Amino acid sequence: MIVDSKVERLVLTHKDRLLRFGSELIFSLCEQFGTEVVIINRTEDSTFEEDLAQDVLEIITVFSARLYGSRSHKNRKIVEELRDVATRIQD
């Protein structure tokens, strides 16, 4: 919709509510296609290095959550299989 110039204004409560990281790409698209970006709760302007560090931390957080989530799924499956085996042994 932004690319089709159908959005006049994009209003966000916080800068990171649009995307976890890489929101600058969307902001550039908005600028190119004449969409105003309004961020209601602006924090102090950060440097490029601070933004980059924040993006890296968010990437690490996302991938570690996925890793731990997949481990959790595997562990649940193992526990279920052990319960099945224990039930069979008892019968």
PDB file of N, CA and C in Angstrom:
ATOM      1  N   MET A   1       0.809  -1.184   0.000  1.00  0.00           N
ATOM      2  CA  MET A   1       0.000   0.000   0.000  1.00  0.00           C
ATOM      3  C   MET A   1       0.863   1.263   0.000  1.00  0.00           C
ATOM      4  N   ILE A   2       1.988   1.202   0.709  1.00  0.00           N
ATOM      5  CA  ILE A   2       2.889   2.363   0.726  1.00  0.00           C
ATOM      6  C   ILE A   2       3.446   2.605  -0.669  1.00  0.00           C
ATOM      7  N   VAL A   3       3.843   1.527  -1.340  1.00  0.00           N
ATOM      8  CA  VAL A   3       4.426   1.629  -2.680  1.00  0.00           C
ATOM      9  C   VAL A   3       3.401   2.160  -3.680  1.00  0.00           C
ATOM     10  N   ASP A   4       2.126   1.880  -3.445  1.00  0.00           N
ATOM     11  CA  ASP A   4       1.058   2.375  -4.323  1.00  0.00           C
ATOM     12  C   ASP A   4       0.577   3.764  -3.918  1.00  0.00           C
ATOM     13  N   SER A   5       1.261   4.379  -2.957  1.00  0.00           N
ATOM     14  CA  SER A   5       0.914   5.719  -2.441  1.00  0.00           C
ATOM     15  C   SER A   5      -0.508   5.780  -1.889  1.00  0.00           C
ATOM     16  N   LYS A   6      -0.956   4.687  -1.281  1.00  0.00           N
ATOM     17  CA  LYS A   6      -2.287   4.642  -0.688  1.00  0.00           C
ATOM     18  C   LYS A   6      -2.267   4.986   0.801  1.00  0.00           C
ATOM     19  N   VAL A   7      -1.074   5.154   1.371  1.00  0.00           N
ATOM     20  CA  VAL A   7      -0.947   5.465   2.794  1.00  0.00           C
ATOM     21  C   VAL A   7      -0.349   6.858   2.925  1.00  0.00           C
ATOM     22  N   GLU A   8      -1.093   7.757   3.558  1.00  0.00           N
ATOM     23  CA  GLU A   8      -0.594   9.118   3.755  1.00  0.00           C
ATOM     24  C   GLU A   8       0.303   9.217   4.978  1.00  0.00           C
ATOM     25  N   ARG A   9      -0.075   8.481   6.037  1.00  0.00           N
ATOM     26  CA  ARG A   9       0.637   8.625   7.304  1.00  0.00           C
ATOM     27  C   ARG A   9       0.724   7.265   7.992  1.00  0.00           C
ATOM     28  N   LEU A  10       1.900   6.951   8.514  1.00  0.00           N
ATOM     29  CA  LEU A  10       2.133   5.737   9.290  1.00  0.00           C
ATOM     30  C   LEU A  10       2.415   6.178  10.722  1.00  0.00           C
ATOM     31  N   VAL A  11       1.523   5.828  11.649  1.00  0.00           N
ATOM     32  CA  VAL A  11       1.655   6.260  13.038  1.00  0.00           C
ATOM     33  C   VAL A  11       2.063   5.065  13.885  1.00  0.00           C
ATOM     34  N   LEU A  12       3.170   5.215  14.619  1.00  0.00           N
ATOM     35  CA  LEU A  12       3.692   4.156  15.484  1.00  0.00           C
ATOM     36  C   LEU A  12       3.794   4.668  16.912  1.00  0.00           C
ATOM     37  N   THR A  13       3.528   3.793  17.875  1.00  0.00           N
ATOM     38  CA  THR A  13       3.709   4.204  19.267  1.00  0.00           C
ATOM     39  C   THR A  13       5.191   4.286  19.611  1.00  0.00           C
ATOM     40  N   HIS A  14       5.970   3.325  19.113  1.00  0.00           N
ATOM     41  CA  HIS A  14       7.421   3.304  19.311  1.00  0.00           C
ATOM     42  C   HIS A  14       8.074   2.920  17.991  1.00  0.00           C
ATOM     43  N   LYS A  15       9.298   3.323  17.804  1.00  0.00           N
ATOM     44  CA  LYS A  15      10.013   3.056  16.549  1.00  0.00           C
ATOM     45  C   LYS A  15      10.122   1.561  16.263  1.00  0.00           C
ATOM     46  N   ASP A  16      10.324   0.751  17.306  1.00  0.00           N
ATOM     47  CA  ASP A  16      10.533  -0.681  17.096  1.00  0.00           C
ATOM     48  C   ASP A  16       9.236  -1.481  17.007  1.00  0.00           C
ATOM     49  N   ARG A  17       8.083  -0.841  16.988  1.00  0.00           N
ATOM     50  CA  ARG A  17       6.809  -1.562  16.891  1.00  0.00           C
ATOM     51  C   ARG A  17       6.529  -2.043  15.470  1.00  0.00           C
ATOM     52  N   LEU A  18       7.146  -1.443  14.503  1.00  0.00           N
ATOM     53  CA  LEU A  18       6.930  -1.842  13.113  1.00  0.00           C
ATOM     54  C   LEU A  18       7.679  -3.138  12.812  1.00  0.00           C
ATOM     55  N   LEU A  19       8.941  -3.162  13.128  1.00  0.00           N
ATOM     56  CA  LEU A  19       9.803  -4.330  12.932  1.00  0.00           C
ATOM     57  C   LEU A  19      10.769  -4.421  14.094  1.00  0.00           C
ATOM     58  N   ARG A  20      11.229  -5.618  14.394  1.00  0.00           N
ATOM     59  CA  ARG A  20      12.227  -5.758  15.459  1.00  0.00           C
ATOM     60  C   ARG A  20      13.528  -5.063  15.070  1.00  0.00           C
ATOM     61  N   PHE A  21      13.926  -5.256  13.835  1.00  0.00           N
ATOM     62  CA  PHE A  21      15.128  -4.592  13.339  1.00  0.00           C
ATOM     63  C   PHE A  21      14.948  -4.315  11.857  1.00  0.00           C
ATOM     64  N   GLY A  22      15.695  -3.355  11.356  1.00  0.00           N
ATOM     65  CA  GLY A  22      15.623  -3.025   9.936  1.00  0.00           C
ATOM     66  C   GLY A  22      14.486  -2.093   9.569  1.00  0.00           C
ATOM     67  N   SER A  23      13.933  -1.404  10.543  1.00  0.00           N
ATOM     68  CA  SER A  23      12.804  -0.512  10.256  1.00  0.00           C
ATOM     69  C   SER A  23      13.213   0.654   9.363  1.00  0.00           C
ATOM     70  N   GLU A  24      14.498   0.957   9.317  1.00  0.00           N
ATOM     71  CA  GLU A  24      14.976   2.060   8.470  1.00  0.00           C
ATOM     72  C   GLU A  24      14.637   1.818   7.000  1.00  0.00           C
ATOM     73  N   LEU A  25      14.587   0.569   6.588  1.00  0.00           N
ATOM     74  CA  LEU A  25      14.218   0.241   5.206  1.00  0.00           C
ATOM     75  C   LEU A  25      12.786   0.699   4.916  1.00  0.00           C
ATOM     76  N   ILE A  26      11.880   0.401   5.828  1.00  0.00           N
ATOM     77  CA  ILE A  26      10.483   0.816   5.653  1.00  0.00           C
ATOM     78  C   ILE A  26      10.369   2.330   5.712  1.00  0.00           C
ATOM     79  N   PHE A  27      11.122   2.952   6.626  1.00  0.00           N
ATOM     80  CA  PHE A  27      11.088   4.410   6.727  1.00  0.00           C
ATOM     81  C   PHE A  27      11.583   5.052   5.431  1.00  0.00           C
ATOM     82  N   SER A  28      12.592   4.457   4.804  1.00  0.00           N
ATOM     83  CA  SER A  28      13.090   4.971   3.519  1.00  0.00           C
ATOM     84  C   SER A  28      12.032   4.835   2.428  1.00  0.00           C
ATOM     85  N   LEU A  29      11.342   3.695   2.415  1.00  0.00           N
ATOM     86  CA  LEU A  29      10.255   3.513   1.446  1.00  0.00           C
ATOM     87  C   LEU A  29       9.158   4.549   1.655  1.00  0.00           C
ATOM     88  N   CYS A  30       8.827   4.787   2.920  1.00  0.00           N
ATOM     89  CA  CYS A  30       7.798   5.794   3.218  1.00  0.00           C
ATOM     90  C   CYS A  30       8.221   7.159   2.697  1.00  0.00           C
ATOM     91  N   GLU A  31       9.470   7.500   2.914  1.00  0.00           N
ATOM     92  CA  GLU A  31       9.975   8.795   2.445  1.00  0.00           C
ATOM     93  C   GLU A  31       9.914   8.875   0.920  1.00  0.00           C
ATOM     94  N   GLN A  32      10.319   7.799   0.265  1.00  0.00           N
ATOM     95  CA  GLN A  32      10.348   7.781  -1.195  1.00  0.00           C
ATOM     96  C   GLN A  32       8.951   7.913  -1.799  1.00  0.00           C
ATOM     97  N   PHE A  33       7.947   7.319  -1.154  1.00  0.00           N
ATOM     98  CA  PHE A  33       6.596   7.326  -1.717  1.00  0.00           C
ATOM     99  C   PHE A  33       5.666   8.322  -1.033  1.00  0.00           C
ATOM    100  N   GLY A  34       6.244   9.251  -0.274  1.00  0.00           N
ATOM    101  CA  GLY A  34       5.463  10.347   0.287  1.00  0.00           C
ATOM    102  C   GLY A  34       4.586   9.998   1.470  1.00  0.00           C
ATOM    103  N   THR A  35       4.953   8.970   2.215  1.00  0.00           N
ATOM    104  CA  THR A  35       4.199   8.595   3.412  1.00  0.00           C
ATOM    105  C   THR A  35       4.889   9.191   4.629  1.00  0.00           C
ATOM    106  N   GLU A  36       4.139   9.950   5.406  1.00  0.00           N
ATOM    107  CA  GLU A  36       4.681  10.564   6.617  1.00  0.00           C
ATOM    108  C   GLU A  36       4.752   9.504   7.720  1.00  0.00           C
ATOM    109  N   VAL A  37       5.871   9.449   8.433  1.00  0.00           N
ATOM    110  CA  VAL A  37       6.034   8.527   9.555  1.00  0.00           C
ATOM    111  C   VAL A  37       5.988   9.343  10.838  1.00  0.00           C
ATOM    112  N   VAL A  38       5.046   8.978  11.718  1.00  0.00           N
ATOM    113  CA  VAL A  38       4.896   9.662  13.000  1.00  0.00           C
ATOM    114  C   VAL A  38       5.172   8.649  14.101  1.00  0.00           C
ATOM    115  N   ILE A  39       6.163   8.947  14.941  1.00  0.00           N
ATOM    116  CA  ILE A  39       6.486   8.089  16.080  1.00  0.00           C
ATOM    117  C   ILE A  39       6.088   8.853  17.332  1.00  0.00           C
ATOM    118  N   ILE A  40       5.104   8.334  18.056  1.00  0.00           N
ATOM    119  CA  ILE A  40       4.528   9.055  19.189  1.00  0.00           C
ATOM    120  C   ILE A  40       5.493   9.123  20.374  1.00  0.00           C
ATOM    121  N   ASN A  41       6.009   7.991  20.798  1.00  0.00           N
ATOM    122  CA  ASN A  41       6.905   7.942  21.957  1.00  0.00           C
ATOM    123  C   ASN A  41       8.352   7.876  21.499  1.00  0.00           C
ATOM    124  N   ARG A  42       8.868   9.000  21.108  1.00  0.00           N
ATOM    125  CA  ARG A  42      10.254   9.070  20.631  1.00  0.00           C
ATOM    126  C   ARG A  42      11.204   9.077  21.814  1.00  0.00           C
ATOM    127  N   THR A  43      12.231   8.274  21.715  1.00  0.00           N
ATOM    128  CA  THR A  43      13.311   8.355  22.692  1.00  0.00           C
ATOM    129  C   THR A  43      14.364   9.279  22.106  1.00  0.00           C
ATOM    130  N   GLU A  44      15.392   9.544  22.856  1.00  0.00           N
ATOM    131  CA  GLU A  44      16.434  10.420  22.321  1.00  0.00           C
ATOM    132  C   GLU A  44      17.065   9.774  21.095  1.00  0.00           C
ATOM    133  N   ASP A  45      17.483  10.604  20.161  1.00  0.00           N
ATOM    134  CA  ASP A  45      18.087  10.089  18.934  1.00  0.00           C
ATOM    135  C   ASP A  45      19.355   9.318  19.268  1.00  0.00           C
ATOM    136  N   SER A  46      19.486   8.153  18.649  1.00  0.00           N
ATOM    137  CA  SER A  46      20.665   7.329  18.895  1.00  0.00           C
ATOM    138  C   SER A  46      21.595   7.396  17.687  1.00  0.00           C
ATOM    139  N   THR A  47      22.843   7.040  17.927  1.00  0.00           N
ATOM    140  CA  THR A  47      23.832   7.052  16.857  1.00  0.00           C
ATOM    141  C   THR A  47      23.674   5.798  16.002  1.00  0.00           C
ATOM    142  N   PHE A  48      24.332   5.796  14.874  1.00  0.00           N
ATOM    143  CA  PHE A  48      24.307   4.632  13.993  1.00  0.00           C
ATOM    144  C   PHE A  48      24.831   3.405  14.722  1.00  0.00           C
ATOM    145  N   GLU A  49      25.908   3.581  15.484  1.00  0.00           N
ATOM    146  CA  GLU A  49      26.508   2.462  16.210  1.00  0.00           C
ATOM    147  C   GLU A  49      25.549   1.903  17.258  1.00  0.00           C
ATOM    148  N   GLU A  50      24.822   2.780  17.948  1.00  0.00           N
ATOM    149  CA  GLU A  50      23.860   2.320  18.949  1.00  0.00           C
ATOM    150  C   GLU A  50      22.711   1.561  18.291  1.00  0.00           C
ATOM    151  N   ASP A  51      22.241   2.066  17.164  1.00  0.00           N
ATOM    152  CA  ASP A  51      21.184   1.370  16.422  1.00  0.00           C
ATOM    153  C   ASP A  51      21.662   0.006  15.948  1.00  0.00           C
ATOM    154  N   LEU A  52      22.882  -0.054  15.448  1.00  0.00           N
ATOM    155  CA  LEU A  52      23.444  -1.312  14.970  1.00  0.00           C
ATOM    156  C   LEU A  52      23.583  -2.308  16.117  1.00  0.00           C
ATOM    157  N   ALA A  53      24.083  -1.851  17.250  1.00  0.00           N
ATOM    158  CA  ALA A  53      24.226  -2.722  18.417  1.00  0.00           C
ATOM    159  C   ALA A  53      22.860  -3.237  18.871  1.00  0.00           C
ATOM    160  N   GLN A  54      21.861  -2.376  18.865  1.00  0.00           N
ATOM    161  CA  GLN A  54      20.507  -2.783  19.255  1.00  0.00           C
ATOM    162  C   GLN A  54      19.955  -3.813  18.281  1.00  0.00           C
ATOM    163  N   ASP A  55      20.189  -3.618  16.981  1.00  0.00           N
ATOM    164  CA  ASP A  55      19.737  -4.582  15.977  1.00  0.00           C
ATOM    165  C   ASP A  55      20.387  -5.945  16.190  1.00  0.00           C
ATOM    166  N   VAL A  56      21.693  -5.954  16.468  1.00  0.00           N
ATOM    167  CA  VAL A  56      22.406  -7.216  16.694  1.00  0.00           C
ATOM    168  C   VAL A  56      21.839  -7.926  17.919  1.00  0.00           C
ATOM    169  N   LEU A  57      21.598  -7.192  18.994  1.00  0.00           N
ATOM    170  CA  LEU A  57      21.019  -7.794  20.199  1.00  0.00           C
ATOM    171  C   LEU A  57      19.634  -8.376  19.923  1.00  0.00           C
ATOM    172  N   GLU A  58      18.840  -7.691  19.133  1.00  0.00           N
ATOM    173  CA  GLU A  58      17.507  -8.190  18.814  1.00  0.00           C
ATOM    174  C   GLU A  58      17.575  -9.443  17.950  1.00  0.00           C
ATOM    175  N   ILE A  59      18.528  -9.485  17.011  1.00  0.00           N
ATOM    176  CA  ILE A  59      18.710 -10.682  16.182  1.00  0.00           C
ATOM    177  C   ILE A  59      19.106 -11.862  17.058  1.00  0.00           C
ATOM    178  N   ILE A  60      20.043 -11.646  17.973  1.00  0.00           N
ATOM    179  CA  ILE A  60      20.474 -12.711  18.879  1.00  0.00           C
ATOM    180  C   ILE A  60      19.296 -13.194  19.720  1.00  0.00           C
ATOM    181  N   THR A  61      18.485 -12.273  20.204  1.00  0.00           N
ATOM    182  CA  THR A  61      17.324 -12.634  21.020  1.00  0.00           C
ATOM    183  C   THR A  61      16.341 -13.491  20.237  1.00  0.00           C
ATOM    184  N   VAL A  62      16.060 -13.100  19.002  1.00  0.00           N
ATOM    185  CA  VAL A  62      15.106 -13.850  18.179  1.00  0.00           C
ATOM    186  C   VAL A  62      15.614 -15.262  17.916  1.00  0.00           C
ATOM    187  N   PHE A  63      16.873 -15.390  17.512  1.00  0.00           N
ATOM    188  CA  PHE A  63      17.385 -16.708  17.173  1.00  0.00           C
ATOM    189  C   PHE A  63      17.599 -17.587  18.398  1.00  0.00           C
ATOM    190  N   SER A  64      17.967 -17.000  19.529  1.00  0.00           N
ATOM    191  CA  SER A  64      18.100 -17.818  20.737  1.00  0.00           C
ATOM    192  C   SER A  64      16.730 -18.308  21.193  1.00  0.00           C
ATOM    193  N   ALA A  65      15.701 -17.480  21.052  1.00  0.00           N
ATOM    194  CA  ALA A  65      14.345 -17.916  21.400  1.00  0.00           C
ATOM    195  C   ALA A  65      13.906 -19.063  20.498  1.00  0.00           C
ATOM    196  N   ARG A  66      14.227 -18.978  19.228  1.00  0.00           N
ATOM    197  CA  ARG A  66      13.884 -20.071  18.309  1.00  0.00           C
ATOM    198  C   ARG A  66      14.626 -21.344  18.683  1.00  0.00           C
ATOM    199  N   LEU A  67      15.907 -21.197  19.017  1.00  0.00           N
ATOM    200  CA  LEU A  67      16.711 -22.351  19.392  1.00  0.00           C
ATOM    201  C   LEU A  67      16.154 -23.002  20.643  1.00  0.00           C
ATOM    202  N   TYR A  68      15.894 -22.217  21.675  1.00  0.00           N
ATOM    203  CA  TYR A  68      15.370 -22.768  22.918  1.00  0.00           C
ATOM    204  C   TYR A  68      13.971 -23.329  22.717  1.00  0.00           C
ATOM    205  N   GLY A  69      13.200 -22.710  21.858  1.00  0.00           N
ATOM    206  CA  GLY A  69      11.865 -23.222  21.562  1.00  0.00           C
ATOM    207  C   GLY A  69      11.918 -24.574  20.880  1.00  0.00           C
ATOM    208  N   SER A  70      12.848 -24.744  19.950  1.00  0.00           N
ATOM    209  CA  SER A  70      12.964 -26.032  19.262  1.00  0.00           C
ATOM    210  C   SER A  70      13.475 -27.099  20.216  1.00  0.00           C
ATOM    211  N   ARG A  71      14.361 -26.713  21.128  1.00  0.00           N
ATOM    212  CA  ARG A  71      14.827 -27.665  22.135  1.00  0.00           C
ATOM    213  C   ARG A  71      13.675 -28.078  23.034  1.00  0.00           C
ATOM    214  N   SER A  72      12.856 -27.117  23.402  1.00  0.00           N
ATOM    215  CA  SER A  72      11.714 -27.396  24.263  1.00  0.00           C
ATOM    216  C   SER A  72      10.774 -28.387  23.588  1.00  0.00           C
ATOM    217  N   HIS A  73      10.542 -28.186  22.291  1.00  0.00           N
ATOM    218  CA  HIS A  73       9.673 -29.093  21.536  1.00  0.00           C
ATOM    219  C   HIS A  73      10.265 -30.496  21.519  1.00  0.00           C
ATOM    220  N   LYS A  74      11.566 -30.594  21.279  1.00  0.00           N
ATOM    221  CA  LYS A  74      12.227 -31.903  21.257  1.00  0.00           C
ATOM    222  C   LYS A  74      12.140 -32.560  22.626  1.00  0.00           C
ATOM    223  N   ASN A  75      12.368 -31.768  23.684  1.00  0.00           N
ATOM    224  CA  ASN A  75      12.309 -32.322  25.035  1.00  0.00           C
ATOM    225  C   ASN A  75      10.905 -32.818  25.364  1.00  0.00           C
ATOM    226  N   ARG A  76       9.882 -32.070  24.971  1.00  0.00           N
ATOM    227  CA  ARG A  76       8.507 -32.508  25.210  1.00  0.00           C
ATOM    228  C   ARG A  76       8.226 -33.826  24.500  1.00  0.00           C
ATOM    229  N   LYS A  77       8.729 -33.942  23.288  1.00  0.00           N
ATOM    230  CA  LYS A  77       8.509 -35.164  22.518  1.00  0.00           C
ATOM    231  C   LYS A  77       9.197 -36.352  23.198  1.00  0.00           C
ATOM    232  N   ILE A  78      10.404 -36.138  23.695  1.00  0.00           N
ATOM    233  CA  ILE A  78      11.130 -37.202  24.392  1.00  0.00           C
ATOM    234  C   ILE A  78      10.377 -37.617  25.650  1.00  0.00           C
ATOM    235  N   VAL A  79       9.888 -36.635  26.407  1.00  0.00           N
ATOM    236  CA  VAL A  79       9.140 -36.938  27.633  1.00  0.00           C
ATOM    237  C   VAL A  79       7.880 -37.729  27.302  1.00  0.00           C
ATOM    238  N   GLU A  80       7.171 -37.346  26.244  1.00  0.00           N
ATOM    239  CA  GLU A  80       5.969 -38.087  25.843  1.00  0.00           C
ATOM    240  C   GLU A  80       6.306 -39.525  25.476  1.00  0.00           C
ATOM    241  N   GLU A  81       7.401 -39.720  24.747  1.00  0.00           N
ATOM    242  CA  GLU A  81       7.805 -41.072  24.368  1.00  0.00           C
ATOM    243  C   GLU A  81       8.182 -41.885  25.592  1.00  0.00           C
ATOM    244  N   LEU A  82       8.867 -41.266  26.551  1.00  0.00           N
ATOM    245  CA  LEU A  82       9.216 -41.972  27.782  1.00  0.00           C
ATOM    246  C   LEU A  82       7.967 -42.359  28.572  1.00  0.00           C
ATOM    247  N   ARG A  83       6.983 -41.487  28.596  1.00  0.00           N
ATOM    248  CA  ARG A  83       5.723 -41.814  29.278  1.00  0.00           C
ATOM    249  C   ARG A  83       5.034 -42.995  28.602  1.00  0.00           C
ATOM    250  N   ASP A  84       5.047 -43.001  27.275  1.00  0.00           N
ATOM    251  CA  ASP A  84       4.443 -44.116  26.546  1.00  0.00           C
ATOM    252  C   ASP A  84       5.149 -45.424  26.876  1.00  0.00           C
ATOM    253  N   VAL A  85       6.471 -45.391  26.896  1.00  0.00           N
ATOM    254  CA  VAL A  85       7.253 -46.588  27.217  1.00  0.00           C
ATOM    255  C   VAL A  85       6.952 -47.033  28.642  1.00  0.00           C
ATOM    256  N   ALA A  86       6.917 -46.084  29.582  1.00  0.00           N
ATOM    257  CA  ALA A  86       6.633 -46.423  30.980  1.00  0.00           C
ATOM    258  C   ALA A  86       5.240 -47.025  31.121  1.00  0.00           C
ATOM    259  N   THR A  87       4.281 -46.503  30.378  1.00  0.00           N
ATOM    260  CA  THR A  87       2.917 -47.037  30.424  1.00  0.00           C
ATOM    261  C   THR A  87       2.884 -48.458  29.888  1.00  0.00           C
ATOM    262  N   ARG A  88       3.599 -48.707  28.809  1.00  0.00           N
ATOM    263  CA  ARG A  88       3.654 -50.055  28.233  1.00  0.00           C
ATOM    264  C   ARG A  88       4.306 -51.035  29.195  1.00  0.00           C
ATOM    265  N   ILE A  89       5.350 -50.590  29.879  1.00  0.00           N
ATOM    266  CA  ILE A  89       6.048 -51.464  30.829  1.00  0.00           C
ATOM    267  C   ILE A  89       5.115 -51.821  31.984  1.00  0.00           C
ATOM    268  N   GLN A  90       4.346 -50.853  32.456  1.00  0.00           N
ATOM    269  CA  GLN A  90       3.440 -51.096  33.578  1.00  0.00           C
ATOM    270  C   GLN A  90       2.309 -52.043  33.189  1.00  0.00           C
ATOM    271  N   ASP A  91       1.893 -51.995  31.941  1.00  0.00           N
ATOM    272  CA  ASP A  91       0.786 -52.857  31.489  1.00  0.00           C
ATOM    273  C   ASP A  91       1.314 -54.242  31.297  1.00  0.00           C
TER     274      ASP A  91
END
